Short mmCIF file of C-alpha atoms in Angstrom, two decimals:
data_model
loop_
_atom_site.label_atom_id
_atom_site.label_comp_id
_atom_site.label_asym_id
_atom_site.label_seq_id
_atom_site.Cartn_x
_atom_site.Cartn_y
_atom_site.Cartn_z
CA MET A 12 27.79 -14.43 20.26
CA THR A 13 26.25 -13.27 17.60
CA PRO A 14 28.00 -12.30 13.99
CA PRO A 15 28.31 -8.93 12.67
CA ALA A 16 25.92 -6.92 10.98
CA PRO A 17 26.69 -7.22 7.10
CA GLU A 18 27.78 -3.96 5.51
CA ALA A 19 24.22 -1.81 3.93
CA VAL A 20 25.76 -0.75 0.97
CA PRO A 21 24.22 0.05 -1.71
CA ARG A 22 23.33 -2.98 -4.42
CA CYS A 23 21.15 -3.49 -7.25
CA HIS A 24 18.26 -4.35 -6.71
CA LEU A 25 17.75 -6.88 -9.07
CA CYS A 26 21.02 -9.03 -8.88
CA GLY A 27 22.74 -7.74 -5.59
CA ALA A 28 25.40 -6.22 -6.93
CA VAL A 29 27.42 -3.61 -5.18
CA TRP A 30 27.18 0.25 -6.68
CA GLN A 31 30.21 1.42 -6.62
CA GLY A 32 29.40 5.13 -9.29
CA ALA A 33 31.88 7.88 -9.67
CA ALA A 34 29.21 10.48 -7.88
CA ALA A 35 27.31 9.61 -4.41
CA GLN A 36 24.04 8.87 -6.32
CA PRO A 37 23.87 7.33 -9.50
CA GLY A 38 22.73 9.81 -12.56
CA PHE A 39 19.17 8.83 -13.97
CA LYS A 40 20.07 6.48 -16.83
CA GLU A 41 22.59 4.75 -15.28
CA THR A 42 23.01 0.67 -15.47
CA CYS A 43 23.42 -1.69 -12.64
CA ALA A 44 27.32 -3.36 -13.95
CA GLY A 45 26.29 -6.63 -12.84
CA CYS A 46 22.92 -6.75 -14.60
CA GLY A 47 22.55 -4.23 -16.71
CA ALA A 48 18.95 -3.38 -14.83
CA TYR A 49 18.52 0.59 -13.90
CA VAL A 50 19.79 1.94 -10.56
CA HIS A 51 18.71 4.94 -10.77
CA CYS A 52 14.79 3.45 -9.97
CA CYS A 53 11.99 3.91 -6.89
CA LEU A 54 13.15 -0.04 -6.03
CA ASN A 55 16.78 1.28 -5.11
CA CYS A 56 15.47 3.90 -3.20
CA ARG A 57 15.39 4.41 0.49
CA PHE A 58 11.76 6.49 0.38
CA ARG A 59 10.10 3.73 -1.35
CA ASN A 60 7.49 2.24 1.21
CA PRO A 61 4.73 -0.12 -0.97
CA SER A 62 2.09 1.11 2.31
CA LEU A 63 1.97 4.27 0.92
CA HIS A 64 0.28 5.81 -1.52
CA ASN A 65 2.54 6.03 -4.94
CA GLN A 66 5.10 3.67 -2.54
CA CYS A 67 6.79 6.69 -1.65
CA ALA A 68 7.28 8.19 1.58
CA ILE A 69 8.13 11.82 0.09
CA PRO A 70 4.76 12.80 -0.53
CA GLU A 71 4.23 14.31 -4.34
CA THR A 72 5.95 12.75 -6.24
CA ASP A 73 4.96 12.09 -9.82
CA TRP A 74 3.19 9.15 -10.31
CA VAL A 75 5.99 5.90 -11.83
CA GLY A 76 4.35 3.21 -13.66
CA ASP A 77 7.20 0.83 -13.56
CA ARG A 78 9.07 0.86 -10.73
CA LYS A 79 12.47 -1.33 -11.60
CA ARG A 80 12.53 1.43 -14.82
CA LEU A 81 14.23 4.32 -14.92
CA ASN A 82 12.58 7.71 -13.72
CA PHE A 83 13.66 11.08 -13.38
CA CYS A 84 12.87 11.82 -9.25
CA GLU A 85 15.25 14.52 -7.59
CA GLN A 86 14.43 13.36 -4.01
CA PHE A 87 15.68 9.89 -5.38
CA GLU A 88 18.32 8.58 -3.00
CA PHE A 89 20.78 5.08 -3.54
CA ALA A 90 18.79 2.22 -0.21
CA ARG A 91 21.33 0.67 1.67
CA ARG A 92 21.42 -3.13 1.65
CA PRO A 93 23.03 -5.74 3.49
CA GLU A 94 24.38 -8.39 0.83
CA ALA A 95 21.09 -10.22 0.20
CA GLY A 96 20.64 -13.82 2.27
CA ALA A 97 23.15 -12.45 4.90
CA ALA A 98 20.49 -11.28 7.39
CA PRO A 99 21.47 -11.18 11.14
CA GLY A 100 21.07 -14.11 14.12
CA ASP A 101 20.43 -17.38 13.87
CA GLY A 102 18.04 -18.25 10.56
CA GLY A 103 18.62 -21.90 11.08
CA ALA A 104 16.96 -21.81 14.58
CA VAL A 105 14.06 -19.96 13.05
CA ARG A 106 13.33 -22.38 10.48
CA ASP A 107 13.69 -25.26 12.99
CA ARG A 108 10.67 -23.26 15.16
CA PHE A 109 8.96 -22.99 12.32
CA ASP A 110 8.93 -26.45 10.19
CA ALA A 111 8.11 -27.31 13.83
CA LEU A 112 4.64 -25.52 13.39
CA PHE A 113 3.56 -26.50 10.34
CA GLY A 114 4.99 -30.24 10.57
CA GLY A 115 7.92 -30.32 9.65
CA ALA A 116 10.39 -32.05 11.90
CA ALA A 117 11.26 -30.43 14.91
CA PRO A 118 14.87 -30.95 15.73
CA GLY A 119 15.21 -34.65 17.91
CA ASP A 120 11.93 -35.85 16.92
CA PRO A 121 11.14 -39.63 15.99
CA PRO A 122 10.70 -40.31 12.38
CA GLY A 123 7.30 -40.12 11.68
CA PRO A 124 4.97 -42.52 9.84
CA LYS A 125 6.77 -42.87 6.14
CA GLY A 126 3.23 -43.93 4.47
CA PHE A 127 -1.06 -45.37 4.58
CA ASP A 128 -0.22 -48.06 5.52
CA ASP A 129 2.26 -47.31 8.66
CA LEU A 130 -0.46 -44.54 10.04
CA PHE A 131 -2.94 -46.89 9.88
CA GLY A 132 -1.46 -50.16 10.23
CA GLY A 133 -2.33 -52.95 8.17
CA GLY A 134 -2.87 -53.42 4.44
CA GLY A 135 -3.73 -56.13 2.29
#
């Protein structure tokens, strides 16, 4: 059985702390209680998309030079993210397949050579 997906809630882009503000959206100058990072910033916005012009899904938005600093965008909506590192599914199985493909030992593989002599036989 697959574990339930972690709850997606507004989280700080820097430390992952859950934002618990009084209003539905943070004020322009609010900061994270966990790390002090600005909360009303592009990196926390649900419209941020690095592959788009100006890295924003809202056309005609003003240019923001530093995406982790506060901005005054009125279209800001807090992105909802699951807990950091809590991706649904079995990440261990994915890692095992990755290691098997790129030189790591797959589960059940015999141990490989430990050094040059084991690999080419002999020495000395």
